[in-house]
Amino acid sequence: MGKQSWRGGNMLYPVPAVMVSCARPGEKPNIITVAWAGTVCSAPAMLSISVRKERYSYDIIKETGEFVVNLVTKDLVFATDYCGVKSGRDTDKFQELTPLPSQHISAPGIAESPLNLECKVKQVVELGSHDMFIAEILGVTVDDRYMDEKGTFHLNDAKLVSYSHGTYFELGEKIGTFGYSVRKDSKNKSKRSDTAKHTRRKAK
């Protein structure tokens, strides 16, 4: 098996594809598609998004210090791509989507998204091509279509989407849950044994 060495580049895939909504007071809200978003802290709950300075939403987010991260489903992929290639300077990106009033900030979420994260910017880190907005998650709105009678939220039933190397993918088959590799049951031991055998065969 051969390997090639390339110069450093952004090849950390897959990543979440999200729509970030923002708004200045008295102006129409806007949506920017972001692939560089991630969790950075659990207590307090915080996340980050990285945005190019020339993007229309950059100044809105920096001035207001607010935005909403809206998760993307299979049904929202077309809108997500559209919001990524069109500029809010000359396009109303909420034409085909529904603004969802937020509880903790002024910027609206997207009603069609299964989960909305209301964020308040705590720090802006200048990095180069992008600036990173580190924000606290003040509130979370969930779609009750994915709630069961016991009050459990089944987010993975929403047909969530990831982005990898220029392509959108719907999440596929479940292959494990957190901690399954160390659980003491025969089924997982069998899986580990089969994986080890397969790895040894490939190495030969």
PDB file of C-alpha atoms in Angstrom:
ATOM      1  CA  MET A   1       0.000   0.000   0.000  1.00  0.00           C
ATOM      2  CA  GLY A   2       1.490   3.334  -1.081  1.00  0.00           C
ATOM      3  CA  LYS A   3       1.067   6.800   0.344  1.00  0.00           C
ATOM      4  CA  GLN A   4       1.606  10.280  -1.134  1.00  0.00           C
ATOM      5  CA  SER A   5       2.717  13.358   0.800  1.00  0.00           C
ATOM      6  CA  TRP A   6       1.034  16.675  -0.032  1.00  0.00           C
ATOM      7  CA  ARG A   7       1.555  20.151   1.377  1.00  0.00           C
ATOM      8  CA  GLY A   8      -0.669  21.186   4.261  1.00  0.00           C
ATOM      9  CA  GLY A   9      -4.288  21.864   3.349  1.00  0.00           C
ATOM     10  CA  ASN A  10      -7.852  21.721   4.647  1.00  0.00           C
ATOM     11  CA  MET A  11      -8.714  18.050   4.217  1.00  0.00           C
ATOM     12  CA  LEU A  12     -10.466  17.364   7.516  1.00  0.00           C
ATOM     13  CA  TYR A  13     -13.610  15.663   6.241  1.00  0.00           C
ATOM     14  CA  PRO A  14     -16.475  15.038   6.665  1.00  0.00           C
ATOM     15  CA  VAL A  15     -17.743  18.175   8.381  1.00  0.00           C
ATOM     16  CA  PRO A  16     -21.255  19.359   9.233  1.00  0.00           C
ATOM     17  CA  ALA A  17     -23.004  21.432   6.601  1.00  0.00           C
ATOM     18  CA  VAL A  18     -24.972  24.156   8.407  1.00  0.00           C
ATOM     19  CA  MET A  19     -26.903  27.275   7.529  1.00  0.00           C
ATOM     20  CA  VAL A  20     -26.071  30.272   9.712  1.00  0.00           C
ATOM     21  CA  SER A  21     -28.741  32.961   9.930  1.00  0.00           C
ATOM     22  CA  CYS A  22     -28.088  36.522  11.055  1.00  0.00           C
ATOM     23  CA  ALA A  23     -29.708  39.966  10.861  1.00  0.00           C
ATOM     24  CA  ARG A  24     -29.135  43.642  11.512  1.00  0.00           C
ATOM     25  CA  PRO A  25     -31.970  45.461  13.313  1.00  0.00           C
ATOM     26  CA  GLY A  26     -34.517  46.737  10.806  1.00  0.00           C
ATOM     27  CA  GLU A  27     -33.000  44.853   7.854  1.00  0.00           C
ATOM     28  CA  LYS A  28     -33.979  41.612   6.168  1.00  0.00           C
ATOM     29  CA  PRO A  29     -32.266  38.578   7.715  1.00  0.00           C
ATOM     30  CA  ASN A  30     -29.622  36.676   5.794  1.00  0.00           C
ATOM     31  CA  ILE A  31     -28.303  33.117   5.607  1.00  0.00           C
ATOM     32  CA  ILE A  32     -24.749  31.962   4.984  1.00  0.00           C
ATOM     33  CA  THR A  33     -23.752  28.349   4.427  1.00  0.00           C
ATOM     34  CA  VAL A  34     -20.833  27.292   6.616  1.00  0.00           C
ATOM     35  CA  ALA A  35     -18.841  24.080   6.440  1.00  0.00           C
ATOM     36  CA  TRP A  36     -16.257  25.139   9.020  1.00  0.00           C
ATOM     37  CA  ALA A  37     -18.254  24.876  12.228  1.00  0.00           C
ATOM     38  CA  GLY A  38     -17.588  22.878  15.332  1.00  0.00           C
ATOM     39  CA  THR A  39     -18.104  22.333  19.042  1.00  0.00           C
ATOM     40  CA  VAL A  40     -15.415  23.933  21.210  1.00  0.00           C
ATOM     41  CA  CYS A  41     -16.701  23.662  24.790  1.00  0.00           C
ATOM     42  CA  SER A  42     -19.417  21.869  26.755  1.00  0.00           C
ATOM     43  CA  ALA A  43     -19.614  24.029  29.900  1.00  0.00           C
ATOM     44  CA  PRO A  44     -20.526  26.652  28.963  1.00  0.00           C
ATOM     45  CA  ALA A  45     -21.894  25.263  25.704  1.00  0.00           C
ATOM     46  CA  MET A  46     -19.927  26.928  22.915  1.00  0.00           C
ATOM     47  CA  LEU A  47     -19.236  26.499  19.217  1.00  0.00           C
ATOM     48  CA  SER A  48     -17.269  28.214  16.493  1.00  0.00           C
ATOM     49  CA  ILE A  49     -17.809  29.190  12.880  1.00  0.00           C
ATOM     50  CA  SER A  50     -15.183  30.503  10.473  1.00  0.00           C
ATOM     51  CA  VAL A  51     -16.211  33.125   7.905  1.00  0.00           C
ATOM     52  CA  ARG A  52     -14.320  35.002   5.188  1.00  0.00           C
ATOM     53  CA  LYS A  53     -14.204  38.767   5.742  1.00  0.00           C
ATOM     54  CA  GLU A  54     -15.570  39.497   2.277  1.00  0.00           C
ATOM     55  CA  ARG A  55     -18.778  37.532   2.878  1.00  0.00           C
ATOM     56  CA  TYR A  56     -21.901  39.668   3.319  1.00  0.00           C
ATOM     57  CA  SER A  57     -22.782  37.965   6.599  1.00  0.00           C
ATOM     58  CA  TYR A  58     -19.349  38.621   8.112  1.00  0.00           C
ATOM     59  CA  ASP A  59     -20.049  42.283   8.944  1.00  0.00           C
ATOM     60  CA  ILE A  60     -23.571  41.471  10.150  1.00  0.00           C
ATOM     61  CA  ILE A  61     -22.303  38.878  12.618  1.00  0.00           C
ATOM     62  CA  LYS A  62     -19.400  41.049  13.765  1.00  0.00           C
ATOM     63  CA  GLU A  63     -21.619  44.101  14.317  1.00  0.00           C
ATOM     64  CA  THR A  64     -24.511  42.330  16.045  1.00  0.00           C
ATOM     65  CA  GLY A  65     -22.533  39.615  17.841  1.00  0.00           C
ATOM     66  CA  GLU A  66     -25.329  37.151  17.144  1.00  0.00           C
ATOM     67  CA  PHE A  67     -26.155  34.277  14.828  1.00  0.00           C
ATOM     68  CA  VAL A  68     -28.135  31.043  14.682  1.00  0.00           C
ATOM     69  CA  VAL A  69     -26.671  27.736  13.538  1.00  0.00           C
ATOM     70  CA  ASN A  70     -29.347  25.683  11.763  1.00  0.00           C
ATOM     71  CA  LEU A  71     -28.723  21.999  11.104  1.00  0.00           C
ATOM     72  CA  VAL A  72     -29.309  20.729   7.585  1.00  0.00           C
ATOM     73  CA  THR A  73     -31.399  17.754   6.472  1.00  0.00           C
ATOM     74  CA  LYS A  74     -31.706  15.985   3.127  1.00  0.00           C
ATOM     75  CA  ASP A  75     -34.735  18.147   2.307  1.00  0.00           C
ATOM     76  CA  LEU A  76     -32.707  21.321   2.932  1.00  0.00           C
ATOM     77  CA  VAL A  77     -29.639  20.487   0.825  1.00  0.00           C
ATOM     78  CA  PHE A  78     -30.767  22.487  -2.216  1.00  0.00           C
ATOM     79  CA  ALA A  79     -31.432  25.566  -0.078  1.00  0.00           C
ATOM     80  CA  THR A  80     -28.133  25.050   1.717  1.00  0.00           C
ATOM     81  CA  ASP A  81     -26.163  24.991  -1.512  1.00  0.00           C
ATOM     82  CA  TYR A  82     -28.085  28.006  -2.844  1.00  0.00           C
ATOM     83  CA  CYS A  83     -27.320  30.010   0.286  1.00  0.00           C
ATOM     84  CA  GLY A  84     -23.653  29.118  -0.157  1.00  0.00           C
ATOM     85  CA  VAL A  85     -23.295  30.343  -3.740  1.00  0.00           C
ATOM     86  CA  LYS A  86     -25.568  33.417  -3.660  1.00  0.00           C
ATOM     87  CA  SER A  87     -24.814  36.664  -1.836  1.00  0.00           C
ATOM     88  CA  GLY A  88     -27.242  38.297   0.547  1.00  0.00           C
ATOM     89  CA  ARG A  89     -26.241  41.651  -0.936  1.00  0.00           C
ATOM     90  CA  ASP A  90     -28.591  41.040  -3.848  1.00  0.00           C
ATOM     91  CA  THR A  91     -30.640  37.966  -2.864  1.00  0.00           C
ATOM     92  CA  ASP A  92     -33.318  37.396  -0.233  1.00  0.00           C
ATOM     93  CA  LYS A  93     -32.337  33.932   0.941  1.00  0.00           C
ATOM     94  CA  PHE A  94     -35.451  33.599   3.102  1.00  0.00           C
ATOM     95  CA  GLN A  95     -37.718  33.618   0.027  1.00  0.00           C
ATOM     96  CA  GLU A  96     -38.168  29.838   0.217  1.00  0.00           C
ATOM     97  CA  LEU A  97     -37.521  29.444   3.953  1.00  0.00           C
ATOM     98  CA  THR A  98     -39.350  30.555   7.093  1.00  0.00           C
ATOM     99  CA  PRO A  99     -37.761  32.852   9.707  1.00  0.00           C
ATOM    100  CA  LEU A 100     -38.118  31.397  13.208  1.00  0.00           C
ATOM    101  CA  PRO A 101     -38.145  33.953  16.062  1.00  0.00           C
ATOM    102  CA  SER A 102     -35.358  33.280  18.556  1.00  0.00           C
ATOM    103  CA  GLN A 103     -35.825  33.296  22.331  1.00  0.00           C
ATOM    104  CA  HIS A 104     -32.488  34.760  23.416  1.00  0.00           C
ATOM    105  CA  ILE A 105     -31.181  36.846  20.502  1.00  0.00           C
ATOM    106  CA  SER A 106     -32.593  39.057  17.756  1.00  0.00           C
ATOM    107  CA  ALA A 107     -31.417  37.000  14.765  1.00  0.00           C
ATOM    108  CA  PRO A 108     -34.013  34.475  13.557  1.00  0.00           C
ATOM    109  CA  GLY A 109     -33.477  30.790  13.003  1.00  0.00           C
ATOM    110  CA  ILE A 110     -34.805  28.699  10.119  1.00  0.00           C
ATOM    111  CA  ALA A 111     -38.108  26.992  10.916  1.00  0.00           C
ATOM    112  CA  GLU A 112     -37.512  24.115   8.490  1.00  0.00           C
ATOM    113  CA  SER A 113     -34.331  23.056  10.317  1.00  0.00           C
ATOM    114  CA  PRO A 114     -34.712  20.280  12.912  1.00  0.00           C
ATOM    115  CA  LEU A 115     -32.457  22.071  15.388  1.00  0.00           C
ATOM    116  CA  ASN A 116     -31.512  25.723  15.884  1.00  0.00           C
ATOM    117  CA  LEU A 117     -28.658  26.951  18.074  1.00  0.00           C
ATOM    118  CA  GLU A 118     -28.941  30.564  19.225  1.00  0.00           C
ATOM    119  CA  CYS A 119     -25.429  31.955  19.618  1.00  0.00           C
ATOM    120  CA  LYS A 120     -23.825  35.028  21.177  1.00  0.00           C
ATOM    121  CA  VAL A 121     -20.304  35.890  20.020  1.00  0.00           C
ATOM    122  CA  LYS A 122     -17.726  35.883  22.795  1.00  0.00           C
ATOM    123  CA  GLN A 123     -14.525  36.228  20.808  1.00  0.00           C
ATOM    124  CA  VAL A 124     -13.375  36.873  17.238  1.00  0.00           C
ATOM    125  CA  VAL A 125     -10.060  35.298  16.279  1.00  0.00           C
ATOM    126  CA  GLU A 126      -8.349  36.668  13.161  1.00  0.00           C
ATOM    127  CA  LEU A 127      -6.699  33.740  11.424  1.00  0.00           C
ATOM    128  CA  GLY A 128      -5.961  34.692   7.811  1.00  0.00           C
ATOM    129  CA  SER A 129      -8.410  33.908   5.020  1.00  0.00           C
ATOM    130  CA  HIS A 130     -11.116  33.410   7.672  1.00  0.00           C
ATOM    131  CA  ASP A 131     -11.978  34.852  11.058  1.00  0.00           C
ATOM    132  CA  MET A 132     -13.285  32.479  13.707  1.00  0.00           C
ATOM    133  CA  PHE A 133     -16.335  33.532  15.722  1.00  0.00           C
ATOM    134  CA  ILE A 134     -16.378  31.730  19.054  1.00  0.00           C
ATOM    135  CA  ALA A 135     -19.843  31.920  20.556  1.00  0.00           C
ATOM    136  CA  GLU A 136     -21.856  30.728  23.525  1.00  0.00           C
ATOM    137  CA  ILE A 137     -25.011  28.735  22.767  1.00  0.00           C
ATOM    138  CA  LEU A 138     -27.729  30.547  24.702  1.00  0.00           C
ATOM    139  CA  GLY A 139     -30.649  28.425  23.582  1.00  0.00           C
ATOM    140  CA  VAL A 140     -31.598  25.405  21.488  1.00  0.00           C
ATOM    141  CA  THR A 141     -34.859  24.936  19.597  1.00  0.00           C
ATOM    142  CA  VAL A 142     -35.831  21.431  18.451  1.00  0.00           C
ATOM    143  CA  ASP A 143     -38.512  20.205  16.081  1.00  0.00           C
ATOM    144  CA  ASP A 144     -41.072  18.165  18.002  1.00  0.00           C
ATOM    145  CA  ARG A 145     -41.512  15.856  14.995  1.00  0.00           C
ATOM    146  CA  TYR A 146     -38.430  14.083  16.316  1.00  0.00           C
ATOM    147  CA  MET A 147     -39.612  13.830  19.916  1.00  0.00           C
ATOM    148  CA  ASP A 148     -41.128  10.571  21.131  1.00  0.00           C
ATOM    149  CA  GLU A 149     -43.780  10.041  23.784  1.00  0.00           C
ATOM    150  CA  LYS A 150     -41.077   9.738  26.466  1.00  0.00           C
ATOM    151  CA  GLY A 151     -39.593  13.141  25.633  1.00  0.00           C
ATOM    152  CA  THR A 152     -36.497  11.751  23.895  1.00  0.00           C
ATOM    153  CA  PHE A 153     -35.194  13.755  20.941  1.00  0.00           C
ATOM    154  CA  HIS A 154     -34.243  11.517  17.992  1.00  0.00           C
ATOM    155  CA  LEU A 155     -32.047  13.900  16.017  1.00  0.00           C
ATOM    156  CA  ASN A 156     -30.524  11.135  13.907  1.00  0.00           C
ATOM    157  CA  ASP A 157     -33.959  10.422  12.407  1.00  0.00           C
ATOM    158  CA  ALA A 158     -33.905  13.833  10.696  1.00  0.00           C
ATOM    159  CA  LYS A 159     -31.744  12.685   7.736  1.00  0.00           C
ATOM    160  CA  LEU A 160     -28.876  14.997   8.625  1.00  0.00           C
ATOM    161  CA  VAL A 161     -26.294  15.984   6.026  1.00  0.00           C
ATOM    162  CA  SER A 162     -22.505  16.191   6.057  1.00  0.00           C
ATOM    163  CA  TYR A 163     -20.095  17.764   3.578  1.00  0.00           C
ATOM    164  CA  SER A 164     -16.959  16.037   2.300  1.00  0.00           C
ATOM    165  CA  HIS A 165     -14.538  17.239  -0.367  1.00  0.00           C
ATOM    166  CA  GLY A 166     -17.091  19.311  -2.276  1.00  0.00           C
ATOM    167  CA  THR A 167     -19.980  16.847  -1.954  1.00  0.00           C
ATOM    168  CA  TYR A 168     -23.054  16.635   0.301  1.00  0.00           C
ATOM    169  CA  PHE A 169     -23.899  13.294   1.916  1.00  0.00           C
ATOM    170  CA  GLU A 170     -26.856  12.075   3.929  1.00  0.00           C
ATOM    171  CA  LEU A 171     -25.764  10.269   7.077  1.00  0.00           C
ATOM    172  CA  GLY A 172     -25.886   6.521   6.553  1.00  0.00           C
ATOM    173  CA  GLU A 173     -26.045   3.317   8.543  1.00  0.00           C
ATOM    174  CA  LYS A 174     -25.398   3.392  12.275  1.00  0.00           C
ATOM    175  CA  ILE A 175     -22.226   1.435  13.008  1.00  0.00           C
ATOM    176  CA  GLY A 176     -21.811   2.016  16.745  1.00  0.00           C
ATOM    177  CA  THR A 177     -22.610   4.195  19.728  1.00  0.00           C
ATOM    178  CA  PHE A 178     -20.268   6.037  22.076  1.00  0.00           C
ATOM    179  CA  GLY A 179     -18.386   3.575  24.289  1.00  0.00           C
ATOM    180  CA  TYR A 180     -19.468   0.420  22.450  1.00  0.00           C
ATOM    181  CA  SER A 181     -15.840  -0.637  21.919  1.00  0.00           C
ATOM    182  CA  VAL A 182     -15.351  -1.295  25.643  1.00  0.00           C
ATOM    183  CA  ARG A 183     -18.725  -2.745  26.570  1.00  0.00           C
ATOM    184  CA  LYS A 184     -18.540  -6.273  27.950  1.00  0.00           C
ATOM    185  CA  ASP A 185     -20.855  -8.190  25.662  1.00  0.00           C
ATOM    186  CA  SER A 186     -20.140 -11.020  23.273  1.00  0.00           C
ATOM    187  CA  LYS A 187     -21.467  -9.223  20.202  1.00  0.00           C
ATOM    188  CA  ASN A 188     -18.943  -6.378  20.485  1.00  0.00           C
ATOM    189  CA  LYS A 189     -16.129  -8.802  21.300  1.00  0.00           C
ATOM    190  CA  SER A 190     -16.972 -10.640  18.110  1.00  0.00           C
ATOM    191  CA  LYS A 191     -16.889  -7.375  16.148  1.00  0.00           C
ATOM    192  CA  ARG A 192     -13.489  -6.476  17.596  1.00  0.00           C
ATOM    193  CA  SER A 193     -12.162  -9.923  16.761  1.00  0.00           C
ATOM    194  CA  ASP A 194     -13.437  -9.721  13.175  1.00  0.00           C
ATOM    195  CA  THR A 195     -11.939  -6.228  12.773  1.00  0.00           C
ATOM    196  CA  ALA A 196      -8.560  -7.389  14.089  1.00  0.00           C
ATOM    197  CA  LYS A 197      -8.541 -10.361  11.718  1.00  0.00           C
ATOM    198  CA  HIS A 198      -9.427  -8.138   8.777  1.00  0.00           C
ATOM    199  CA  THR A 199      -6.672  -5.665   9.701  1.00  0.00           C
ATOM    200  CA  ARG A 200      -4.089  -8.445   9.931  1.00  0.00           C
ATOM    201  CA  ARG A 201      -5.110  -9.833   6.543  1.00  0.00           C
ATOM    202  CA  LYS A 202      -4.752  -6.401   4.922  1.00  0.00           C
ATOM    203  CA  ALA A 203      -1.336  -5.920   6.528  1.00  0.00           C
ATOM    204  CA  LYS A 204      -0.100  -9.140   4.939  1.00  0.00           C
TER     205      LYS A 204
END
